[in-house]
Coordinates of C-alpha atoms and ligand atoms in Angstrom, one line a residue:
Chain A
M1 CA 105.7 92.1 82.6
D2 CA 104.3 89.0 84.7
I3 CA 102.2 90.1 87.8
L4 CA 102.2 87.9 90.7
F5 CA 99.8 88.7 94.0
E6 CA 99.6 86.4 96.7
N7 CA 97.1 87.1 99.6
V8 CA 97.2 91.4 99.3
S9 CA 94.9 93.0 102.3
H10 CA 95.3 96.9 101.3
I11 CA 93.4 98.5 104.6
Y12 CA 92.9 102.7 104.6
Q13 CA 94.1 104.9 107.5
K14 CA 95.0 101.6 109.7
N15 CA 94.2 101.4 113.0
T16 CA 91.5 104.5 113.2
P17 CA 88.8 104.6 113.6
F18 CA 88.8 105.6 109.7
E19 CA 89.8 101.8 109.1
F20 CA 88.8 100.7 106.4
K21 CA 89.7 97.6 104.3
A22 CA 90.1 98.1 100.6
L23 CA 91.0 94.7 99.7
E24 CA 90.8 91.4 100.9
E25 CA 93.0 88.6 100.9
V26 CA 93.3 89.2 96.8
S27 CA 95.4 85.8 94.9
F28 CA 95.9 86.0 91.3
H29 CA 98.5 85.5 88.3
I30 CA 98.5 87.4 85.2
P31 CA 101.2 86.3 82.8
A32 CA 103.3 87.6 80.7
G33 CA 101.4 89.8 77.2
S34 CA 97.9 89.5 78.0
F35 CA 94.7 91.6 77.9
A36 CA 92.8 91.4 81.5
A37 CA 89.9 93.3 82.7
I38 CA 88.9 94.4 86.0
I39 CA 85.3 94.9 86.4
G40 CA 83.3 95.4 89.6
H41 CA 80.8 97.5 90.9
T42 CA 81.6 101.1 92.4
G43 CA 84.1 101.3 95.1
S44 CA 84.8 97.7 95.6
G45 CA 88.7 98.6 95.5
K46 CA 90.1 97.8 91.6
S47 CA 91.4 101.7 91.9
T48 CA 93.3 100.3 94.9
L49 CA 94.6 97.7 93.6
I50 CA 96.2 99.4 90.3
Q51 CA 97.7 101.5 93.0
H52 CA 99.6 98.6 94.1
F53 CA 101.1 98.0 90.6
N54 CA 103.6 100.8 90.6
G55 CA 104.1 100.8 94.1
L56 CA 101.8 104.2 94.7
L57 CA 100.5 101.9 97.5
K58 CA 102.1 99.0 99.8
P59 CA 99.9 96.4 100.5
T60 CA 98.9 96.3 104.6
S61 CA 100.1 92.6 104.2
G62 CA 101.1 89.3 101.8
H63 CA 103.0 90.1 98.5
I64 CA 103.0 91.0 95.3
R65 CA 105.7 90.4 91.9
M66 CA 105.3 92.7 89.6
G67 CA 108.7 90.8 86.8
D68 CA 111.5 90.9 88.3
F69 CA 110.0 93.3 91.5
N70 CA 108.9 92.6 94.6
I71 CA 106.8 94.6 97.0
T72 CA 105.8 94.8 100.6
A73 CA 104.4 95.9 103.1
E74 CA 107.6 95.7 105.2
K75 CA 110.8 96.8 102.2
K76 CA 111.1 99.9 101.3
V77 CA 110.3 98.7 96.6
K78 CA 114.1 99.5 95.9
D79 CA 114.5 100.7 92.6
I80 CA 111.5 102.6 92.4
M81 CA 111.5 104.6 89.8
D82 CA 112.5 102.1 87.6
L83 CA 109.6 100.3 88.3
R84 CA 106.9 102.9 87.6
K85 CA 109.1 103.7 84.2
R86 CA 108.3 99.7 82.8
V87 CA 104.6 100.1 84.6
G88 CA 102.6 103.1 83.0
V89 CA 99.6 103.9 84.0
V90 CA 96.7 106.1 83.2
F91 CA 94.4 107.0 85.3
Q92 CA 91.2 107.8 85.3
Y93 CA 90.6 111.3 84.3
P94 CA 94.4 111.6 83.2
E95 CA 93.8 115.1 81.6
H96 CA 93.5 116.4 85.6
Q97 CA 97.4 116.1 85.6
L98 CA 98.2 117.9 82.8
F99 CA 100.1 121.0 83.8
E100 CA 102.8 122.3 81.1
E101 CA 102.8 125.1 78.5
T102 CA 102.2 123.3 76.4
V103 CA 100.8 119.9 74.8
E104 CA 104.5 119.1 73.7
K105 CA 106.2 119.5 76.9
D106 CA 103.2 118.1 78.4
I107 CA 104.0 114.2 76.5
Q108 CA 107.1 114.7 76.8
F109 CA 107.3 115.4 81.2
G110 CA 106.8 111.6 82.3
P111 CA 109.7 110.5 79.9
K112 CA 112.2 113.2 80.4
N113 CA 111.6 112.0 84.7
F114 CA 113.1 108.6 84.1
G115 CA 115.6 109.6 81.8
L116 CA 114.9 109.1 78.0
S117 CA 117.3 111.2 75.8
Q118 CA 115.9 113.6 73.0
D119 CA 116.8 111.7 70.6
K120 CA 114.0 109.6 71.3
I121 CA 112.1 111.2 72.4
D122 CA 111.9 113.2 69.0
S123 CA 111.8 110.1 66.9
R124 CA 109.1 108.2 69.1
L125 CA 106.9 111.5 68.7
P126 CA 104.9 111.0 65.9
E127 CA 104.5 107.2 66.1
V128 CA 102.9 108.1 69.6
L129 CA 100.4 111.2 68.3
K130 CA 99.1 108.5 65.2
S131 CA 98.6 105.5 67.6
V132 CA 96.6 108.4 69.9
N133 CA 95.1 110.3 66.8
L134 CA 96.6 113.6 67.6
P135 CA 97.5 116.1 64.8
E136 CA 100.7 117.4 65.3
G137 CA 99.6 120.6 64.8
L138 CA 97.9 121.2 68.1
L139 CA 101.4 120.1 69.9
S140 CA 102.5 124.0 70.6
R141 CA 99.0 124.9 72.3
S142 CA 98.0 124.9 75.7
P143 CA 96.9 122.1 76.8
F144 CA 93.7 123.6 78.2
D145 CA 92.9 125.1 75.5
L146 CA 92.2 121.3 74.5
S147 CA 88.2 119.6 74.5
G148 CA 88.2 116.4 77.2
G149 CA 88.8 114.2 75.3
Q150 CA 92.0 115.7 73.5
M151 CA 92.6 116.8 76.9
R152 CA 92.4 112.7 77.5
R153 CA 94.7 111.8 74.8
V154 CA 97.3 114.2 75.4
A155 CA 98.0 112.1 79.0
I156 CA 97.9 109.0 77.1
A157 CA 100.2 110.2 74.9
G158 CA 102.9 110.3 77.6
V159 CA 102.4 107.7 78.8
L160 CA 103.1 106.0 75.7
M161 CA 105.7 107.5 75.0
M162 CA 107.9 105.8 77.4
S163 CA 106.6 102.2 75.5
P164 CA 106.2 100.3 79.2
D165 CA 105.8 96.8 79.8
L166 CA 102.8 97.1 80.7
L167 CA 100.3 99.1 80.5
V168 CA 97.3 99.8 82.7
L169 CA 94.5 101.7 82.2
D170 CA 91.8 103.1 84.9
E171 CA 88.2 103.3 83.4
P172 CA 90.0 105.3 79.8
T173 CA 87.0 105.8 78.5
A174 CA 84.9 107.0 80.9
G175 CA 83.4 110.4 80.4
L176 CA 83.8 110.4 76.4
D177 CA 81.2 110.2 73.2
P178 CA 80.4 106.4 72.5
R179 CA 82.7 107.2 69.3
G180 CA 85.0 108.7 71.6
Q181 CA 85.3 105.2 73.4
K182 CA 85.2 103.4 71.1
E183 CA 88.4 105.0 69.1
M184 CA 89.8 104.9 72.5
M185 CA 88.9 100.6 73.0
D186 CA 90.4 100.1 69.4
M187 CA 93.7 102.2 70.2
F188 CA 94.8 100.0 73.0
S189 CA 93.6 97.1 71.4
R190 CA 95.6 97.5 69.1
V191 CA 98.6 98.9 70.5
H192 CA 98.3 95.9 72.7
K193 CA 98.3 93.5 70.2
E194 CA 100.9 94.7 67.5
T195 CA 104.2 94.9 71.1
Q196 CA 103.0 92.2 73.3
R197 CA 102.4 94.6 75.9
T198 CA 101.0 93.8 78.7
T199 CA 97.6 95.6 79.3
I200 CA 94.9 95.4 82.2
L201 CA 92.0 97.4 81.8
V202 CA 89.1 98.5 84.6
T203 CA 86.1 98.7 83.5
H204 CA 82.5 99.3 84.2
S205 CA 81.9 97.8 80.8
M206 CA 80.8 94.3 80.0
E207 CA 81.2 94.7 76.5
D208 CA 84.1 96.0 76.5
A209 CA 85.6 93.2 78.4
L210 CA 84.0 90.6 76.0
K211 CA 85.1 92.3 72.8
Y212 CA 89.4 93.2 74.0
A213 CA 90.2 91.2 77.5
D214 CA 91.5 87.5 77.1
Y215 CA 91.2 87.0 81.1
V216 CA 88.3 88.5 84.0
F217 CA 88.6 89.3 87.1
I218 CA 85.7 89.9 89.5
M219 CA 86.2 92.0 91.8
N220 CA 83.3 92.9 94.7
H221 CA 83.6 94.6 98.6
G222 CA 87.1 94.5 98.3
K223 CA 87.5 90.3 97.0
L224 CA 88.1 88.8 94.3
V225 CA 85.1 86.6 93.7
M226 CA 85.6 85.5 90.1
E227 CA 88.0 85.1 87.5
G228 CA 88.4 83.1 84.2
T229 CA 88.2 84.1 80.4
P230 CA 85.0 86.2 79.5
L231 CA 83.2 83.4 77.7
E232 CA 83.1 81.3 81.0
V233 CA 82.7 84.3 83.3
F234 CA 79.5 86.0 81.6
Q235 CA 78.5 82.5 81.6
K236 CA 77.5 83.3 85.2
E237 CA 74.4 85.2 85.2
E238 CA 73.3 84.7 89.0
A239 CA 76.6 84.9 90.4
L240 CA 77.1 88.2 88.0
N241 CA 74.2 89.3 89.7
Q242 CA 74.8 88.8 92.9
V243 CA 77.6 91.2 92.8
G244 CA 75.4 93.9 90.8
L245 CA 76.6 92.9 87.3
A246 CA 75.0 92.4 84.3
V247 CA 76.4 89.8 81.7
P248 CA 77.0 92.0 78.0
E249 CA 73.3 93.0 76.2
V250 CA 74.7 89.9 74.0
I251 CA 74.7 87.1 76.4
K252 CA 71.1 88.7 77.7
F253 CA 70.1 88.4 74.2
L254 CA 71.2 84.9 74.1
H255 CA 69.4 83.7 77.2
A256 CA 66.4 85.3 76.5
F257 CA 66.2 83.3 73.3
E258 CA 67.0 80.4 74.8
S259 CA 63.7 80.2 77.0
R260 CA 62.0 81.5 74.1
F261 CA 62.6 79.2 72.0
G262 CA 64.1 76.0 74.2
Q263 CA 67.9 75.8 72.2
S264 CA 71.0 77.1 72.9
I265 CA 72.7 78.7 71.4
P266 CA 76.6 78.8 72.9
F267 CA 78.5 82.2 72.8
K268 CA 82.0 82.1 71.0
G269 CA 82.6 85.6 70.4
Q270 CA 80.8 85.5 67.2
S271 CA 79.6 88.3 65.1
I272 CA 75.9 89.8 64.8
Q273 CA 76.2 88.8 61.0
E274 CA 76.8 85.3 62.3
L275 CA 74.4 84.8 65.5
A276 CA 72.0 86.3 63.0
K277 CA 72.4 83.0 60.8
E278 CA 72.6 80.6 63.2
M279 CA 69.1 82.3 65.1
T280 CA 67.5 82.1 61.8
E281 CA 69.2 79.0 61.2
I282 CA 67.0 77.1 64.3
V283 CA 63.4 79.3 64.1
R284 CA 63.2 78.2 60.5
R285 CA 64.1 74.1 61.6
G286 CA 61.2 75.1 64.5
V287 CA 58.6 76.6 62.4
K288 CA 59.5 73.4 59.7
D289 CA 58.6 71.2 63.2
E290 CA 55.9 71.9 63.1
Chain B
M1 CA 96.7 111.7 103.5
S2 CA 98.1 112.7 107.2
N3 CA 97.0 110.2 109.9
S4 CA 98.2 111.2 113.2
V5 CA 97.0 114.5 113.2
I6 CA 93.2 114.6 114.2
I7 CA 93.1 118.2 115.5
G8 CA 89.9 119.4 113.1
Q9 CA 88.5 116.0 112.0
Y10 CA 85.2 114.0 113.2
V11 CA 84.3 111.0 114.3
P12 CA 80.9 110.2 113.8
G13 CA 79.4 108.9 117.2
Q14 CA 75.9 108.5 119.2
S15 CA 77.1 109.6 122.3
L16 CA 75.8 112.7 124.6
V17 CA 79.1 114.9 123.6
H18 CA 78.7 114.1 120.0
R19 CA 74.4 114.8 120.0
L20 CA 75.1 118.3 122.7
D21 CA 74.3 121.3 121.3
P22 CA 76.9 122.8 119.3
R23 CA 76.0 126.0 121.2
L24 CA 76.6 124.6 124.1
K25 CA 79.2 122.4 123.5
M26 CA 81.9 125.5 122.1
I27 CA 79.8 128.1 125.0
M28 CA 81.7 125.2 127.4
V29 CA 85.3 124.7 126.1
F30 CA 85.5 128.8 126.1
L31 CA 84.7 128.8 129.7
F32 CA 86.7 125.9 130.4
I33 CA 89.9 127.3 128.6
I34 CA 89.7 130.5 131.0
F35 CA 88.8 128.9 134.5
I36 CA 91.7 126.5 133.3
F37 CA 93.7 130.3 133.7
L38 CA 92.0 130.7 136.8
A39 CA 93.4 127.8 138.7
N40 CA 95.1 128.1 141.2
S41 CA 95.8 125.1 144.1
W42 CA 95.7 121.0 143.7
M43 CA 91.7 120.8 144.3
S44 CA 90.8 123.0 141.3
Y45 CA 93.4 121.6 139.2
L46 CA 91.7 118.2 139.8
V47 CA 88.4 119.1 139.5
L48 CA 89.2 120.6 135.9
T49 CA 90.9 117.4 135.4
L50 CA 88.2 114.9 136.5
F51 CA 85.7 116.7 133.7
A52 CA 88.2 116.5 131.1
L53 CA 88.6 113.2 131.4
L54 CA 84.9 112.1 132.1
S55 CA 84.0 113.8 129.1
V56 CA 87.0 112.2 127.2
V57 CA 85.2 108.9 128.3
T58 CA 81.8 109.9 127.5
T59 CA 82.6 110.7 124.6
R60 CA 83.3 106.8 123.4
I61 CA 85.6 107.2 121.6
A62 CA 89.0 105.3 122.3
P63 CA 91.2 107.3 124.2
S64 CA 94.4 105.9 122.5
F65 CA 93.2 107.6 119.0
V66 CA 92.4 110.8 121.6
I67 CA 96.1 110.9 123.0
K68 CA 97.8 109.7 119.5
G69 CA 96.3 112.5 118.5
L70 CA 97.2 114.7 120.6
K71 CA 100.7 113.9 119.7
P72 CA 102.3 116.8 118.1
V73 CA 101.8 118.6 120.5
W74 CA 102.9 116.6 123.3
F75 CA 106.7 117.6 121.9
L76 CA 105.6 121.2 123.2
I77 CA 104.0 120.1 126.8
I78 CA 106.9 118.0 127.7
F79 CA 109.2 120.7 125.4
T80 CA 107.6 123.7 128.1
F81 CA 107.8 121.4 131.4
I82 CA 111.6 121.2 130.5
L83 CA 111.8 124.5 129.9
H84 CA 110.7 125.4 133.8
L85 CA 112.7 122.9 135.4
I86 CA 115.9 125.1 133.6
V87 CA 114.6 129.1 133.7
T88 CA 112.7 128.4 137.1
K89 CA 115.1 128.6 140.5
E90 CA 112.1 129.0 142.9
G91 CA 111.5 127.0 146.7
D92 CA 114.0 124.7 148.0
I93 CA 116.9 122.3 146.5
L94 CA 115.3 118.9 145.3
F95 CA 118.3 117.2 143.9
S96 CA 121.0 118.0 141.2
I97 CA 122.1 116.2 138.0
W98 CA 125.4 117.4 136.8
N99 CA 125.5 120.0 138.7
F100 CA 122.3 121.3 137.7
D101 CA 119.8 122.2 140.4
V102 CA 116.3 121.2 140.1
Y103 CA 114.3 123.7 142.2
S104 CA 111.0 122.1 143.9
G105 CA 108.9 125.7 142.7
A106 CA 110.4 124.9 139.3
L107 CA 108.6 121.2 139.7
W108 CA 105.4 122.7 140.1
K109 CA 105.2 125.0 138.2
G110 CA 106.5 123.5 135.0
L111 CA 103.2 120.8 136.2
E112 CA 101.2 123.4 136.2
I113 CA 101.9 124.8 133.0
S114 CA 102.3 121.6 130.8
L115 CA 99.2 120.5 132.5
R116 CA 97.0 123.4 131.6
F117 CA 98.6 123.3 128.5
F118 CA 97.3 119.9 127.8
L119 CA 93.3 120.6 128.7
L120 CA 93.6 123.7 126.8
I121 CA 94.5 120.9 123.9
L122 CA 92.7 118.3 125.0
M123 CA 88.7 120.2 125.2
T124 CA 89.3 121.8 121.9
T125 CA 90.3 118.1 120.4
L126 CA 87.6 116.8 121.9
L127 CA 85.3 119.3 120.9
T128 CA 86.3 119.3 117.1
L129 CA 86.5 115.8 117.3
T130 CA 82.5 115.2 118.2
T131 CA 81.4 117.9 116.2
T132 CA 81.3 118.4 111.8
P133 CA 82.6 121.4 110.8
I134 CA 79.8 122.4 109.5
S135 CA 77.7 122.3 113.2
I136 CA 80.7 124.7 114.3
T137 CA 79.7 126.8 111.3
D138 CA 75.8 127.0 112.4
A139 CA 76.9 127.2 116.1
I140 CA 79.2 130.5 115.3
E141 CA 77.1 132.6 113.1
S142 CA 74.0 131.8 115.6
L143 CA 76.2 132.6 118.7
F144 CA 77.2 135.7 116.4
Q145 CA 73.7 136.3 115.4
P146 CA 73.5 140.0 117.7
L147 CA 76.6 141.4 115.9
K148 CA 74.2 141.7 113.5
R149 CA 72.9 145.4 114.9
I150 CA 76.7 146.4 114.2
R151 CA 76.3 145.6 110.1
F152 CA 79.1 142.7 110.8
P153 CA 78.1 140.2 107.6
V154 CA 77.1 137.2 110.0
H155 CA 75.8 135.4 107.3
E156 CA 78.0 135.6 104.7
L157 CA 81.4 134.4 107.6
A158 CA 79.5 132.1 108.1
L159 CA 79.0 131.0 104.4
M160 CA 82.5 131.3 103.8
M161 CA 83.5 129.1 106.2
S162 CA 81.4 126.3 105.7
I163 CA 82.8 126.2 102.4
S164 CA 85.9 126.3 103.0
L165 CA 86.0 122.9 105.0
R166 CA 83.2 121.3 102.8
F167 CA 86.1 121.5 100.5
I168 CA 89.0 120.9 103.2
P169 CA 88.6 116.6 101.8
T170 CA 88.1 117.4 98.7
L171 CA 91.5 119.7 98.1
M172 CA 93.4 116.5 100.2
Q173 CA 91.3 113.7 98.0
E174 CA 92.2 115.2 95.1
T175 CA 95.6 116.6 96.1
D176 CA 96.4 112.5 97.0
K177 CA 95.5 111.9 93.2
I178 CA 97.0 114.4 91.3
S179 CA 100.6 113.3 93.6
K180 CA 99.8 110.1 92.8
A181 CA 99.9 110.7 88.8
Q182 CA 102.5 112.7 88.7
A183 CA 104.4 109.8 91.2
S184 CA 103.7 107.8 88.1
R185 CA 105.0 110.0 85.2
G186 CA 108.2 110.0 87.9
V187 CA 108.0 113.0 90.1
D188 CA 110.0 111.8 92.9
F189 CA 108.3 114.5 96.0
R190 CA 110.9 112.4 99.1
T191 CA 113.9 112.3 97.3
G192 CA 117.3 115.5 96.2
T193 CA 117.7 119.2 97.3
I194 CA 115.7 121.7 98.2
K195 CA 116.3 123.8 94.6
E196 CA 114.7 119.7 93.2
R197 CA 111.7 119.6 95.5
L198 CA 110.6 123.1 94.6
K199 CA 110.5 122.2 91.0
A200 CA 108.4 118.8 92.1
V201 CA 105.3 121.2 93.8
V202 CA 105.5 122.9 90.3
P203 CA 103.3 119.3 88.9
L204 CA 101.3 119.4 91.7
L205 CA 100.0 122.8 92.4
V206 CA 99.2 123.9 88.6
P207 CA 96.7 121.4 88.0
L208 CA 95.3 121.9 91.8
F209 CA 94.7 125.6 91.4
V210 CA 92.9 124.4 88.1
S211 CA 90.5 121.9 89.6
A212 CA 89.6 124.7 92.6
F213 CA 89.0 127.1 90.0
K214 CA 87.1 125.3 88.4
R215 CA 85.2 124.0 91.5
A216 CA 84.6 127.4 93.0
E217 CA 83.0 128.4 89.2
E218 CA 81.1 125.0 88.9
L219 CA 80.1 125.8 92.7
A220 CA 79.4 130.2 92.3
M221 CA 76.9 128.8 89.3
A222 CA 74.6 126.1 90.6
M223 CA 74.5 128.9 94.0
E224 CA 72.7 131.2 91.7
A225 CA 71.0 128.9 89.5
R226 CA 69.7 127.6 92.9
G227 CA 68.1 131.0 93.1
Y228 CA 70.7 132.1 96.0
K229 CA 70.8 135.8 96.6
G230 CA 72.0 136.7 100.5
G231 CA 71.0 135.2 104.1
E232 CA 68.3 138.2 103.9
G233 CA 65.4 136.1 104.5
R234 CA 66.9 132.9 104.2
T235 CA 65.9 129.9 106.6
K236 CA 67.4 126.9 107.8
F237 CA 67.7 123.4 107.3
R238 CA 69.8 122.5 110.4
E239 CA 67.9 124.4 112.9
L240 CA 70.0 124.8 116.2
K241 CA 67.1 124.0 119.1
L242 CA 67.9 124.0 122.7
K243 CA 66.3 120.0 124.1
P244 CA 66.2 119.0 127.9
M245 CA 69.4 117.1 127.7
D246 CA 71.1 120.5 127.1
V247 CA 70.3 122.1 129.6
W248 CA 71.0 119.0 132.4
I249 CA 74.0 119.1 130.8
F250 CA 75.1 123.0 131.3
I251 CA 73.4 123.0 135.1
L252 CA 75.7 119.7 135.6
F253 CA 78.7 121.8 134.2
I254 CA 78.1 125.4 136.1
I255 CA 77.5 122.8 139.4
V256 CA 81.0 121.5 138.5
L257 CA 82.6 125.3 137.8
I258 CA 81.4 126.2 141.1
T259 CA 82.9 123.7 142.8
F260 CA 85.3 124.1 141.3
W261 CA 85.6 128.1 142.7
I262 CA 85.3 126.5 146.1
L263 CA 88.6 125.1 146.0
R264 CA 90.4 127.4 144.2
T265 CA 92.8 129.3 147.6
Ligands
ATP1 N1 92.3 107.6 100.9 C1 92.0 106.4 100.7 N2 91.0 106.8 102.5 C2 90.4 106.0 103.0 N3 89.6 105.5 101.9 C3 89.9 104.9 100.6 C4 90.6 105.9 100.2 N4 90.3 105.7 98.3 C5 89.9 104.4 98.4 N5 88.7 104.5 99.5 C6 87.5 103.4 100.0 O1 88.3 102.5 99.6 C7 87.1 101.4 98.6 C8 87.7 101.8 97.1 O2 87.9 102.7 96.4 P1 88.5 102.0 94.8 O3 88.7 103.8 94.6 O4 89.5 101.1 94.7 O5 87.1 101.7 94.4 P2 86.6 102.1 92.6 O6 86.1 99.9 92.6 O7 87.5 102.1 92.0 O8 85.9 102.3 92.1 P3 85.4 103.0 91.2 O9 84.5 101.9 89.6 O10 84.3 104.3 91.7 O11 86.1 103.8 90.8 C9 85.7 102.9 98.5 O12 85.3 102.4 99.5 C10 86.7 104.2 98.8 O13 85.2 104.7 99.6
MG2 MG1 87.8 103.3 90.1

């Protein structure tokens, strides 16, 4: 799904003393099929931004195009149900939305609301369960008996069932253990690669953005302050520090290496082993010169 | 979140009214309300209205915001006014519309009742606009202290009140969050028959209750872990102390009331 934002602003509780400008003149374009990451300090407006993707919030001013759908302040969104069917949103702590008696019913809740046939639901279920790594034995359990990580998988399964054109993830790994985090991110990455569906990831983790995204947006105080490929953006250490963000560890390390040995190694997504090799190379050469 | 109803919504500020001791503020509003019902002449109403308007100005809250906040009660005020025009038949006939006579007594009575209503709502709104809910609770606990003698659970009630007040915004945020999450899953809260809409509430209420119970449990645990064991021998973090300014304002208020009393007929 092609996404286009033009000068989008959002003001909470407009015309009251509590008025708050959460988004200010945000413009960007995300081409269909890409994996974009949105990064920003806490309170920078990331969640506000993504709630515009499926029409939960409307811009106070500006214009949004989501595929064929238009969202503006003045007009009611046509076929909003259709838009929500095509845009799957996994919210921060999605496990809070579970309510059905069994896991199975909860996973089917969204698809049924959007009018998916029972046949289709049944045929998709095993595949979706496999991709979120949930054993089928859990289907008849109450969602409230599961662990936090399992509950989150259930919520995500409900979204994947719809096989949406756009998958929006708001900090999907918050509060999981490191292994769970990696599994979850690898899962989203796999789903993205397999289906080429547009994916937008909101995250605090520079590492994840560097590893999975092919385009990065940096937000600060409701404004879009930087954008580009992860390699471009993460080179600008000072600018990132100014908005309260740090660069990924690898790049920090390479910068430290440069100031110590006076030799720069441009980062092109090398693995640890490859980088180690390049470094030994440089250090060895340096020793010979002396 | 609803933007139009501001009764019970605190607007932060540093004005004289904001800083006034909450106990005095509550007593003043209470007395003011009683006096509204004792007013019986144009002049006495004038004194009360002027005082109310002066209070609005002193809060430094935009009057348009206060007026907007009264929106839900405007209807009631206008409704009582019209009701009086129709029902009351005293005094001379002023004019008639569609064979319907409007009496002068009705006009005067209608205005009077509407004005009373307006002043009453205005002053209570001002109280909640300029006082944090927690200060109101503190004030109630302090004012009801004497009732402890007759074993009235003042502290427990105040605690219950402050906990509920503390969690109202949280609950509202939670409602907002969950209803958005369910709307993304295709729940339609806005259209459909009554039965369908009632059904749409279940996915909202269940998670809301689950999280409220969880919160209550966590809160109880946290309180116990910090050694809470009732009000006995407990000192206060926010102590209420009368400042000279409070006393001066209260004296001014009494003078207003005396003026009012003199102007009554
Ligand atoms: N319903 C609301 N009413 C008023 N202000 C709000 C509302 N929702 C969010 N805000 C404010 O808007 C700002 C941006 O919030 P948002 O949730 O978009 O931040 P975020 O970037 O997602 O932060 P986090 O990383 O903590 O999730 C915050 O300062 C927040 O206080
Ligand atoms: Mg957020």
